[in-house]
Coordinates of C-alpha atoms in Angstrom, one line a residue:
Chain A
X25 CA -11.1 -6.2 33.7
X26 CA -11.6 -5.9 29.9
X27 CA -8.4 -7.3 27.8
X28 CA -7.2 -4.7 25.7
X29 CA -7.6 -5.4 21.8
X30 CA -4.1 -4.5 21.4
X31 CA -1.2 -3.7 23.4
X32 CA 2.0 -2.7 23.3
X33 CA 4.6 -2.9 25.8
X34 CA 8.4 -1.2 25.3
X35 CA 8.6 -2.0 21.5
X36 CA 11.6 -0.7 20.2
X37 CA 12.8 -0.1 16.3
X38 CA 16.1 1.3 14.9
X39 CA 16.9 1.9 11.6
X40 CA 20.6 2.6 11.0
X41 CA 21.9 5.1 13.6
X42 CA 18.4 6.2 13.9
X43 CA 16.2 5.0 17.1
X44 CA 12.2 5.8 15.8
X45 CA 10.7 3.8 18.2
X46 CA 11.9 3.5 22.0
X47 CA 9.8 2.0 24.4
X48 CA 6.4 2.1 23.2
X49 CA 3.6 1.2 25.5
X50 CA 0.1 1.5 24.3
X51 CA -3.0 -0.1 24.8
X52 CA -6.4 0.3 22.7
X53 CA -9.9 -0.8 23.8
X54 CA -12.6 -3.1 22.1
X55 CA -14.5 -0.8 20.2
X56 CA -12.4 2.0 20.5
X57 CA -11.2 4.9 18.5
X58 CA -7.4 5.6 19.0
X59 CA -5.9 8.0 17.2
X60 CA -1.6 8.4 17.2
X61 CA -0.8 12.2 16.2
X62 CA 3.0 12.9 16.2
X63 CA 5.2 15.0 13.8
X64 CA 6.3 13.4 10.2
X65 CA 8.9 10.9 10.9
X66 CA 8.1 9.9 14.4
X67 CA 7.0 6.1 13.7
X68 CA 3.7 6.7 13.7
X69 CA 3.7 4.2 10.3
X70 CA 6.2 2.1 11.6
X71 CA 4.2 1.3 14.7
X72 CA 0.9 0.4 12.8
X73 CA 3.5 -2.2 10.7
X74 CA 5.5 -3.7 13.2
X75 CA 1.6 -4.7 14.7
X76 CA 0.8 -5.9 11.4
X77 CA 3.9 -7.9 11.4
X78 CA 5.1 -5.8 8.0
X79 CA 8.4 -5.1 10.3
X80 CA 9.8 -6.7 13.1
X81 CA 10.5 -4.6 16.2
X82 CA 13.6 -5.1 17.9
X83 CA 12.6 -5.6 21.2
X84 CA 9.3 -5.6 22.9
X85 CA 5.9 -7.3 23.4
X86 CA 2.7 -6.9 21.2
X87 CA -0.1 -8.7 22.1
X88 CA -3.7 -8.5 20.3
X89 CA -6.6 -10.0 22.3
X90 CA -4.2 -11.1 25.2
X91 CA -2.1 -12.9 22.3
X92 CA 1.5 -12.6 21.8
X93 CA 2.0 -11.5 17.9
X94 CA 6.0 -11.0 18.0
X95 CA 8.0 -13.7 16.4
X96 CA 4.3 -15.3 14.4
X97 CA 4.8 -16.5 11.1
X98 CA 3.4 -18.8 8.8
X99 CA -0.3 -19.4 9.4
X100 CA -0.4 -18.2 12.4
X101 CA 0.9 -14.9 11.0
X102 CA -2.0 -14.9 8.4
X103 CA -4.2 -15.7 10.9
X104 CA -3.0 -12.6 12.8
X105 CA -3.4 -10.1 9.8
X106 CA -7.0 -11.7 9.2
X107 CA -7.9 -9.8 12.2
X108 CA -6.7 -6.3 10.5
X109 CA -7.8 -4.0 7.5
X110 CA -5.6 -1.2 6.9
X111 CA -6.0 1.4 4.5
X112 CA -2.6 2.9 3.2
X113 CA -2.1 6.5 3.2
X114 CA -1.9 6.9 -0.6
X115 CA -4.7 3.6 -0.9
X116 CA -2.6 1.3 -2.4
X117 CA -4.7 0.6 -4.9
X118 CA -3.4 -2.2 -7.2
X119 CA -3.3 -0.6 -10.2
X120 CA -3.5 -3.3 -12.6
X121 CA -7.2 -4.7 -10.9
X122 CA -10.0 -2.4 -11.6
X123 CA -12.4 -1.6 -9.0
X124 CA -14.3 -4.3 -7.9
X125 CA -11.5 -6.8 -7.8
X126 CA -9.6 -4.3 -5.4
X127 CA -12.6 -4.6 -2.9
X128 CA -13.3 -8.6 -2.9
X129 CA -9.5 -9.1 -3.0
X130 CA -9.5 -11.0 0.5
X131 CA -12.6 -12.3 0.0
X132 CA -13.6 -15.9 -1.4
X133 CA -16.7 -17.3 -3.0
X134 CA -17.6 -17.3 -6.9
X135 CA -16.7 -14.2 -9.8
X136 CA -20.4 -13.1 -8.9
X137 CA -20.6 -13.0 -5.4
X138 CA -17.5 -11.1 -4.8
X139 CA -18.5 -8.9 -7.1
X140 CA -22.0 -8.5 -5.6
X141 CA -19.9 -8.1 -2.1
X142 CA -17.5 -5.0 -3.8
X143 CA -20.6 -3.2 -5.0
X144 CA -22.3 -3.5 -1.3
X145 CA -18.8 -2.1 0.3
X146 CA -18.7 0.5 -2.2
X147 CA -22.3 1.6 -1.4
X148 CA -21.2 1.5 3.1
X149 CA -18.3 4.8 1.3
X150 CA -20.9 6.4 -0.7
X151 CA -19.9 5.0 -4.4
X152 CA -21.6 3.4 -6.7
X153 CA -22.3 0.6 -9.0
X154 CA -20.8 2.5 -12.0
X155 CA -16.8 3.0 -10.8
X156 CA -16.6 -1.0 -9.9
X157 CA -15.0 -2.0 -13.7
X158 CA -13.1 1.4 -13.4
X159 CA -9.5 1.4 -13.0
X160 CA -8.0 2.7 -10.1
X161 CA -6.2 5.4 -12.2
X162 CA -9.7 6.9 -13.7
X163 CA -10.5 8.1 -9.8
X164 CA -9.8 11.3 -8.1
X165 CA -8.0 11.4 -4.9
X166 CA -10.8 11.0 -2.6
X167 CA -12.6 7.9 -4.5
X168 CA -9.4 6.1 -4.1
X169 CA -9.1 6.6 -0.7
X170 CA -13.0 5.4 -0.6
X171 CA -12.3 2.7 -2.6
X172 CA -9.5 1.6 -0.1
X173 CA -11.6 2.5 2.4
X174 CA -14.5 -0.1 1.4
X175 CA -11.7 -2.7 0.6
X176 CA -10.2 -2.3 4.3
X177 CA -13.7 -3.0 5.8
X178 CA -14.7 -5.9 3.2
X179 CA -13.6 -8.8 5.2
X180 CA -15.2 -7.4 8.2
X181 CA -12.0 -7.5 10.5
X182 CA -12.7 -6.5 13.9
X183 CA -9.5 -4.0 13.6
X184 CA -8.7 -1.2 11.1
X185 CA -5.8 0.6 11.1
X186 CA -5.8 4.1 9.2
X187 CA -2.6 5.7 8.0
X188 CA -3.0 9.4 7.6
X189 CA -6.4 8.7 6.0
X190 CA -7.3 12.4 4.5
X191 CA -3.5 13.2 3.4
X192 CA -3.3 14.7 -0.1
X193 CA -7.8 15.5 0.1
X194 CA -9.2 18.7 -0.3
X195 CA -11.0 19.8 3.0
X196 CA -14.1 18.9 1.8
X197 CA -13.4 15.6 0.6
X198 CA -11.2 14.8 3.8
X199 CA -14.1 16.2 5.9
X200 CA -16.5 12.8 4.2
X201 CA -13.7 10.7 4.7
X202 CA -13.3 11.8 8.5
X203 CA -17.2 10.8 9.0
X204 CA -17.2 8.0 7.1
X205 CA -14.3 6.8 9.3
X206 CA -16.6 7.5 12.4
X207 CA -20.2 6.1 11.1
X208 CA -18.1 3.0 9.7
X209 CA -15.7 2.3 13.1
X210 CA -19.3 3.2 14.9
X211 CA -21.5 1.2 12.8
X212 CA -19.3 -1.8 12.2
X213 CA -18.1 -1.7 16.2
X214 CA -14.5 -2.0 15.0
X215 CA -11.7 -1.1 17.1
X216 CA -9.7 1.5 15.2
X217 CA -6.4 3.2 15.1
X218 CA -5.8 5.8 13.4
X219 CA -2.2 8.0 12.6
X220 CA -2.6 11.5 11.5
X221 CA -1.6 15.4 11.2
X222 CA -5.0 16.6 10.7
X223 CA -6.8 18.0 13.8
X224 CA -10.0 17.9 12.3
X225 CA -9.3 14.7 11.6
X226 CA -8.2 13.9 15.3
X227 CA -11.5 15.7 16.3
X228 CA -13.9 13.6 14.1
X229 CA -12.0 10.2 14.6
X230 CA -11.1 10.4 18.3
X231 CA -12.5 8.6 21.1
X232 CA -8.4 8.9 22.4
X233 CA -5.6 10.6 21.8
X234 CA -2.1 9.7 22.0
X235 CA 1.1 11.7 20.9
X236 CA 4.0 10.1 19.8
X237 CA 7.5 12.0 19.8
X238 CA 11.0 10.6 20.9
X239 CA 10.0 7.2 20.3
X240 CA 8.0 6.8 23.4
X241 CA 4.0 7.6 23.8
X242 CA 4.6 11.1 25.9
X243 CA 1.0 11.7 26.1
X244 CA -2.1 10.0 26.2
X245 CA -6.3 10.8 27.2
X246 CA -9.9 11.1 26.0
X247 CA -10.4 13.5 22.7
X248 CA -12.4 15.7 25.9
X249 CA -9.2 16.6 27.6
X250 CA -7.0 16.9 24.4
X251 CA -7.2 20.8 24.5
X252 CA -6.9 21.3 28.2
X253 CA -3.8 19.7 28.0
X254 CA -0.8 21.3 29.7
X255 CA 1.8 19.4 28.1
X256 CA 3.5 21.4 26.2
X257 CA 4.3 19.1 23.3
X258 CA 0.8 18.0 22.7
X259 CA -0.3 21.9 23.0
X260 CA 2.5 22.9 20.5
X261 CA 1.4 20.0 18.1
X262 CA -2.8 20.8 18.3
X263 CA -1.9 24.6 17.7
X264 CA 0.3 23.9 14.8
X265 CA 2.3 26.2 16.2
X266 CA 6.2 27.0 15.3
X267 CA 7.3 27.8 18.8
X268 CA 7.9 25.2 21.3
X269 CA 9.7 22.2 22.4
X270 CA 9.2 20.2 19.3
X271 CA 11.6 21.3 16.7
X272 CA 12.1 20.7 12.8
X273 CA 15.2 18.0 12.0
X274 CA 17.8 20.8 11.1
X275 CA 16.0 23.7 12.0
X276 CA 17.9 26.8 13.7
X277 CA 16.9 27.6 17.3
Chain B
X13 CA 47.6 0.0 -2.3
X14 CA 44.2 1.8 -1.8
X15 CA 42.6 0.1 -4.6
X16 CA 43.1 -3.3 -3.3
X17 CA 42.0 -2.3 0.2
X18 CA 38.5 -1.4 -1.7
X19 CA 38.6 -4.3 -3.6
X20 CA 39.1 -6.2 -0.5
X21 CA 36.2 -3.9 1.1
X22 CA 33.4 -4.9 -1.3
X23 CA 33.9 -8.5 -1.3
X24 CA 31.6 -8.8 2.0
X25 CA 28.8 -7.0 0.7
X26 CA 29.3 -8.8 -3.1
X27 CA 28.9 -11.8 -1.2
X28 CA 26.1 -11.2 0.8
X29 CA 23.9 -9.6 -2.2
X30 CA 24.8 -12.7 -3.9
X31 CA 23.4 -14.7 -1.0
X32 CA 20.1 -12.3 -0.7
X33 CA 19.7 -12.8 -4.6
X34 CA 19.6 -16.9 -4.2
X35 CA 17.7 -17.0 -1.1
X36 CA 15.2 -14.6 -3.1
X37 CA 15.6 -17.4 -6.6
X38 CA 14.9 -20.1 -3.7
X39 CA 12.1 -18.4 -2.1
X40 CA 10.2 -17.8 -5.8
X41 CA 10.9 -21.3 -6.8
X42 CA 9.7 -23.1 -3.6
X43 CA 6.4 -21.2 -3.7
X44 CA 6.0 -22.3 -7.4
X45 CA 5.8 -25.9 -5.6
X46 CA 3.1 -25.0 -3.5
X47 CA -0.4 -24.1 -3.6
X48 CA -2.1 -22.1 -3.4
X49 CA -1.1 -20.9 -6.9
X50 CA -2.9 -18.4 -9.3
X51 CA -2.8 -19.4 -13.0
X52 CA -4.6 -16.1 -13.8
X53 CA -1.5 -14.4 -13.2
X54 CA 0.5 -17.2 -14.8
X55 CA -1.5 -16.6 -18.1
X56 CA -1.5 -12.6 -18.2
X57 CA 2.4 -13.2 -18.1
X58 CA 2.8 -15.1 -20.2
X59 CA 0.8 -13.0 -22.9
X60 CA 2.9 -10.1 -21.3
X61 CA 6.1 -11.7 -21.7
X62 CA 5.5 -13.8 -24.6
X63 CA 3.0 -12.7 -26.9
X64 CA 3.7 -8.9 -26.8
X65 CA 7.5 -9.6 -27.2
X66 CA 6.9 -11.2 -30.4
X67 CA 7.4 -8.3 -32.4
X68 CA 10.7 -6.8 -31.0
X69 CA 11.9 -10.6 -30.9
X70 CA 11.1 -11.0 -35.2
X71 CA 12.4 -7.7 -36.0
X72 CA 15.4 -8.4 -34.5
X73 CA 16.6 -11.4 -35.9
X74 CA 15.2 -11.0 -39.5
X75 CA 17.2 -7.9 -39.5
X76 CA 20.6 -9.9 -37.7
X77 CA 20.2 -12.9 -39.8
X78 CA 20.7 -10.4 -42.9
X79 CA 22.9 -8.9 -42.2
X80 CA 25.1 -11.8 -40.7
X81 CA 24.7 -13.7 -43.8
X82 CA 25.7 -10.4 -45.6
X83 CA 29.0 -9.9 -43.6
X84 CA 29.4 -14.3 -44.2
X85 CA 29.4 -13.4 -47.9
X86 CA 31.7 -10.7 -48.0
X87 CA 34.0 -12.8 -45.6
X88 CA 34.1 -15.8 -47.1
X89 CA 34.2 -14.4 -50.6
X90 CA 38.0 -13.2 -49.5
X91 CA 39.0 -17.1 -49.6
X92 CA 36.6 -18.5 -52.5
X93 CA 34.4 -19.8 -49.5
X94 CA 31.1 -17.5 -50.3
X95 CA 29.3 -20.8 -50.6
X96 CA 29.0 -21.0 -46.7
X97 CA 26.7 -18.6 -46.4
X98 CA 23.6 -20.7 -45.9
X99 CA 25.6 -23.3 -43.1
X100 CA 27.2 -20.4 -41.2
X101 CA 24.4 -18.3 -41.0
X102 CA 22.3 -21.3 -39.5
X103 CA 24.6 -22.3 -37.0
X104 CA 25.5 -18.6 -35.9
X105 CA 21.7 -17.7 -35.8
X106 CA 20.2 -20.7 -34.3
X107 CA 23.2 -21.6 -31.5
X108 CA 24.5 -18.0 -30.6
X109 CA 22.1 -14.5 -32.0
X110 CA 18.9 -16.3 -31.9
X111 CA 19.1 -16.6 -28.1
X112 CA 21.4 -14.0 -27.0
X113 CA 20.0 -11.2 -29.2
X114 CA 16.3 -12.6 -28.4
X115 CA 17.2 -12.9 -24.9
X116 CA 18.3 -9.6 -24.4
X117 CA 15.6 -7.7 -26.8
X118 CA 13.3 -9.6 -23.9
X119 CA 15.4 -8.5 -21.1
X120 CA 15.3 -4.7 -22.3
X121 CA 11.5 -4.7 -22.7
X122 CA 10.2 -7.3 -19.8
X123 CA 13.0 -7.1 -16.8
X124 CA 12.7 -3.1 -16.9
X125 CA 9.1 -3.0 -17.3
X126 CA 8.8 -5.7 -14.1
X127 CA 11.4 -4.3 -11.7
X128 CA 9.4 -0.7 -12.7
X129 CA 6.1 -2.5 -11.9
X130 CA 7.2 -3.7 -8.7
X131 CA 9.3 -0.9 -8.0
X132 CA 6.0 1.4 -7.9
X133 CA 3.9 -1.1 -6.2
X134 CA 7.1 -1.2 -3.1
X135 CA 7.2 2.3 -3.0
X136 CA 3.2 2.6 -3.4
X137 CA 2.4 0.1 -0.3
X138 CA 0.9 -2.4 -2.7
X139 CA 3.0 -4.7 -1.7
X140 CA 2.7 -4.1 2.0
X141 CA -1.7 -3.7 1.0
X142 CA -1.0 -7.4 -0.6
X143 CA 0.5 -8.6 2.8
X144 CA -2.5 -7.5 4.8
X145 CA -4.7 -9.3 2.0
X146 CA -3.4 -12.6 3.1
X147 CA -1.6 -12.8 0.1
X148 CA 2.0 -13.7 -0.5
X149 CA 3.7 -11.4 -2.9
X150 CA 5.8 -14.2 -4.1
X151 CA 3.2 -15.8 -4.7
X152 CA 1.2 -13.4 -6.7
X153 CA 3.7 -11.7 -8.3
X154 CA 7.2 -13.0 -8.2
X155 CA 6.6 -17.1 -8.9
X156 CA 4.3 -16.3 -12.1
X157 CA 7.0 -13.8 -13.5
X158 CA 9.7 -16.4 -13.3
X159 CA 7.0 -19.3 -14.4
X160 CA 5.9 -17.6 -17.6
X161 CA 9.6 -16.4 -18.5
X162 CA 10.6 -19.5 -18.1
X163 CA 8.1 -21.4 -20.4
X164 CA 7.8 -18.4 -23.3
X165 CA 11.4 -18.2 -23.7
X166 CA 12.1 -21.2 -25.6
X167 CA 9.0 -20.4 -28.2
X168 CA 10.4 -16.8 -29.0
X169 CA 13.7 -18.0 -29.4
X170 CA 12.3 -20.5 -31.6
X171 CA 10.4 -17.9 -33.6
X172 CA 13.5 -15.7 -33.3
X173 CA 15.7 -18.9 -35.0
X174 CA 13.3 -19.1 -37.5
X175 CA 13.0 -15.6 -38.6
X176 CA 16.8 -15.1 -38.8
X177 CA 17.3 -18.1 -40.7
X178 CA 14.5 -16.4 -43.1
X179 CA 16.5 -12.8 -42.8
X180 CA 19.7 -14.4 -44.3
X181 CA 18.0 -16.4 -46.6
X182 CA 15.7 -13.8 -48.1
X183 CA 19.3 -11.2 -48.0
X184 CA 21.2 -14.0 -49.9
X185 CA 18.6 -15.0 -52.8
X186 CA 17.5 -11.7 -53.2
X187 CA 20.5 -9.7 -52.8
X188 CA 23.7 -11.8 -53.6
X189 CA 22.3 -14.3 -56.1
X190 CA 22.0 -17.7 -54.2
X191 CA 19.0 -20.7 -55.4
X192 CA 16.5 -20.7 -53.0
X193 CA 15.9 -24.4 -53.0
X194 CA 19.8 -25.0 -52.8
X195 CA 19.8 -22.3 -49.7
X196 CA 17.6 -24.2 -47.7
X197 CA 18.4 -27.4 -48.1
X198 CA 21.8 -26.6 -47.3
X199 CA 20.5 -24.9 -44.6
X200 CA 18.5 -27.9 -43.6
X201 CA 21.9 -30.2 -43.8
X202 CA 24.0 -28.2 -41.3
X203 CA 21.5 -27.4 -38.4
X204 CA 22.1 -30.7 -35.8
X205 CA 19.3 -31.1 -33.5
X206 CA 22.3 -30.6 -30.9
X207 CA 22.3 -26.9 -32.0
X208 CA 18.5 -26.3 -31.3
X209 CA 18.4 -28.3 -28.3
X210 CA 21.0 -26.2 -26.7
X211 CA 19.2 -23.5 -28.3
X212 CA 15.9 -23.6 -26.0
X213 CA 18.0 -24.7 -22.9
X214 CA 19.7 -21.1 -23.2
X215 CA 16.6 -19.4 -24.0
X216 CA 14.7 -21.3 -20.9
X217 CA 18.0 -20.1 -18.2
X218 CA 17.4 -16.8 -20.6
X219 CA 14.3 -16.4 -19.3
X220 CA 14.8 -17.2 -15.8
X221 CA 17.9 -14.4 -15.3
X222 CA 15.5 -11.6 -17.2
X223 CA 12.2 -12.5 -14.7
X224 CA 14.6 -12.9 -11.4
X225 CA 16.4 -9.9 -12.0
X226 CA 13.4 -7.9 -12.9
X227 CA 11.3 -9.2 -9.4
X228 CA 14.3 -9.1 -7.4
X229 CA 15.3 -5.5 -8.2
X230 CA 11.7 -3.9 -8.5
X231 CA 10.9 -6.3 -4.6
X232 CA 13.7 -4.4 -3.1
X233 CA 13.1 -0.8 -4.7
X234 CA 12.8 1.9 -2.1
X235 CA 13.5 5.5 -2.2
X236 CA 10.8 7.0 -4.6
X237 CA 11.1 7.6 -8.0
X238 CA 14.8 7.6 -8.5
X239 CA 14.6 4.4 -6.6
X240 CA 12.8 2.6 -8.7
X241 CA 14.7 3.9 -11.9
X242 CA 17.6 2.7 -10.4
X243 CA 16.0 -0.4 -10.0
X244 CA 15.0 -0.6 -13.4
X245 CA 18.5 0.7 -14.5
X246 CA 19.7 -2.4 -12.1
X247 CA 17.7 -4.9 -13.5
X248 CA 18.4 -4.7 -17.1
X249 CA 22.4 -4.3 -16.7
X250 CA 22.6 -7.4 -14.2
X251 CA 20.1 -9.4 -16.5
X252 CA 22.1 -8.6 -20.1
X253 CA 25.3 -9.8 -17.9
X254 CA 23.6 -13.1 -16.9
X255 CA 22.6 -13.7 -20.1
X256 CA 26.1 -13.0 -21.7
X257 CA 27.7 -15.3 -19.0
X258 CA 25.4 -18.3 -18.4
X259 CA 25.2 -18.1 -22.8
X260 CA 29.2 -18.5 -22.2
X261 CA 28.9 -21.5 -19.9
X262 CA 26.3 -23.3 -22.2
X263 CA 28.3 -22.5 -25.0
X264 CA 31.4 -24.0 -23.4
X265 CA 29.6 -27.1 -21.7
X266 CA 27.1 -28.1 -25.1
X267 CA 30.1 -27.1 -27.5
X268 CA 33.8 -26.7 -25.8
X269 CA 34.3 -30.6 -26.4

């Protein structure tokens, strides 16, 4: 039996008075495409960072390639977030670096050869040579998420995590991100997981589906069974439909 | 007795901010003793901190040491004792307004414009993207800070020492008749290295508050925009206090004997 890449069994996270994570179990395939849908504020984010040990869960077991990741720090901890590239929902540019320097930021070797490495990564998202001494500031929406897109696959890290990757892009724009995601993860044979809103997103993306809500994975299945689903949750959330079990924080009945 | 009771209430969470703060000074200052280290990013601060605060810095004291030497005159004048201009105005510039005043002229431009830098990259993810680079943020953006504050200080002050010196002298030859030569060498007579040395110590601990409180305020910004203005608000009010308090111990410690 294949180990999963990562799995996650009964992780738990409170904040305050509020429980966002309550027992999640989750596992995600070599190679595969996960994606997490799940309304705003269901710790969707929070999941992807307690993996990348950004947060620590409160109780629960994470393990990546049959490894226990809860409680790593020091080099093993860096060695654990060597395996990940994550691009940030609004990129996370560093805003001070122009271009180029954003790409080759994990990488090592000589002024030229990073350089040389940014302008090949920029190329895999469709951007060239010319935007690599721009700042990150000079770019539309969508060339900074392409920009963080070629600096999350850089290193080559067999994982990449993708937090709402075409929030904020006009549909066209999130429509080339969306197949970018897909020929890169394809391509590149990296195990992805990525947290979303956007159905045509999930559509593109998904080789799976799971929804989050309450804290606990309530659903889970191939992208091919995601609209004959008869949870009602899950069929709420892919209609984007205001009536149903799932209801707004504060909203009247 | 409701007062006291909140009083009483705070002291907890006083304490443990206090504690959070040092572990935070610790944490900066331990990775400054261990590579890897990035003197690209020790150099850019320095020019940030240093160079680019120049002009604030000079203004600031040629324009004190004036009118200090101004208010001197019309003091003294009230007991015959007009002649101190030149000795008082050294000794008030070079051990108390050259640092202070400089020290917090750099605190109002650097600690504001840090905790907003970091501030923005908190709430942006950058520091969380910097994480999943493999790089530390204390590292890469805390330990240079402190580093750079640390070592520029003591030349702005310097420059800052200077240039009031020059304000009150230019004000009193110009203005209220004094010999130039006789100004500065009686100038020259009353400044003790004692009162320089303690000088550059103040404006070195100077330093240190403004790039700690900046970094620490800006590293622990969240809630959006009005977070990190609040930040920002943070870090300039609790760095001006350092400054006027640790200036007090120096004072006290260099000078109370």
């Amino acid at each position: 039996m294949t180990t999963p890449r990562i799995e996650l069994a009964g992780v738990a996270k409170r904040f305050g008075s509020r429980q966002v994570l309550a027992g999640v179990d989750l596992a995600v395939m070599p190679g595969e495409s996960l994606v997490i849908i799940g309304g705003s504020g269901t710790g969707k984010s929070v999941t992807l960072k307690i993996i990348l040990g950004l947060i620590a869960p409160d109780a629960g077991s994470i393990k990546v390639d049959g490894q226990e990741v809860v409680g790593l720090n020091g080099a093993a901890l860096d060695a654990h977030r060597a395996r990940f590239g994550m691009l940030f929902q609004g990129g996370a540019l560093f805003d001070s670096l122009p271009v180029w320097r954003n790409v080759s930021f994990a990488l090592g070797g000589s002024i030229a050869a990073r350089r040389a490495s940014a302008v090949a990564n920029l190329a895999l998202v469709g951007l060239g040579a010319d935007v690599a001494d721009l700042k990150p500031a000079e770019l539309s929406g969508g060339m900074q998420k392409r920009v963080a897109l070629a600096r999350a696959i850089a290193a080559r890290p067999p994982i990449i995590f993708f937090d709402e990757p075409t929030a904020g892009l006009d549909p066209i724009t999130a429509a080339v991100i969306n197949d970018l995601i897909r020929e890169l993860t394809t391509d590149l044979k990296i195990t992805a997981v990525t947290i979303t809103h956007d159905m045509h997103s999930v559509r593109t993306v998904a080789d799976r589906v799971a929804m989050l809500h309450g804290g606990t994975i309530i659903w889970q299945g191939p992208l091919a069974s995601l609209d004959g689903c008869d949870n009602a949750y899950v069929r709420q959330f892919i209609t984007g439909s205001a009536h149903g079990p799932i209801r707004m924080p504060g909203a009247q009945r | 007795m409701k007062p006291f009771v909140a009083i009483g209430a705070s002291v907890p969470g006083g304490l443990a901010a206090v504690g959070r703060l040092a572990r935070f000074a610790v944490t900066a200052l331990m990775r400054l003793l261990q590579p890897p280290w990035y003197p690209a990013q020790w150099l850019q601060q320095m020019l940030v901190i240093g160079w680019l605060s120049l002009p604030v810095v000079g203004l600031t004291a040629i324009f004190t040491g004036s009118a200090l030497a101004q208010q001197i005159f019309i003091g003294g004048s009230r007991f015959n004792a007009a002649s101190t201009v030149p000795a008082v105005t050294v000794i008030g510039v070079v051990r108390e307004l050259g640092p202070v005043l400089g020290g917090l002229m750099v605190a109002g431009r650097v600690a504001s414009a840090m905790a907003a830098e970091l501030g923005t990259m908190r709430v942006t993810e950058q520091i969380d993207a910097l994480v999943t680079l493999r790089t530390d943020p204390f590292r890469w953006l805390v330990a240079p800070r402190i580093l750079a504050a640390v070592l520029v200080m003591p030349f702005l002050v310097l420059v800052s020492n200077a240039l009031g010196v020059m304000g009150g002298w230019l004000l009193a030859t110009q203005r209220l008749g004094f010999n130039s030569a006789q100004y500065l060498a009686t100038t020259a007579r009353y400044l003790e290295a004692d009162d320089v040395i303690s000088s550059l110590v103040k404006a070195g601990v100077f330093g240190f508050f403004i790039a700690l409180m900046g970094c620490y305020h800006g590293y622990h910004s969240g809630g959006g925009a009005a977070g990190v203005g609040k930040a920002t608000t943070n870090a300039v009010v609790s760095s001006f206090i350092l400054i006027l308090l640790s200036n007090l111990v120096i004072t006290v410690i260099v000078f109370g004997s």
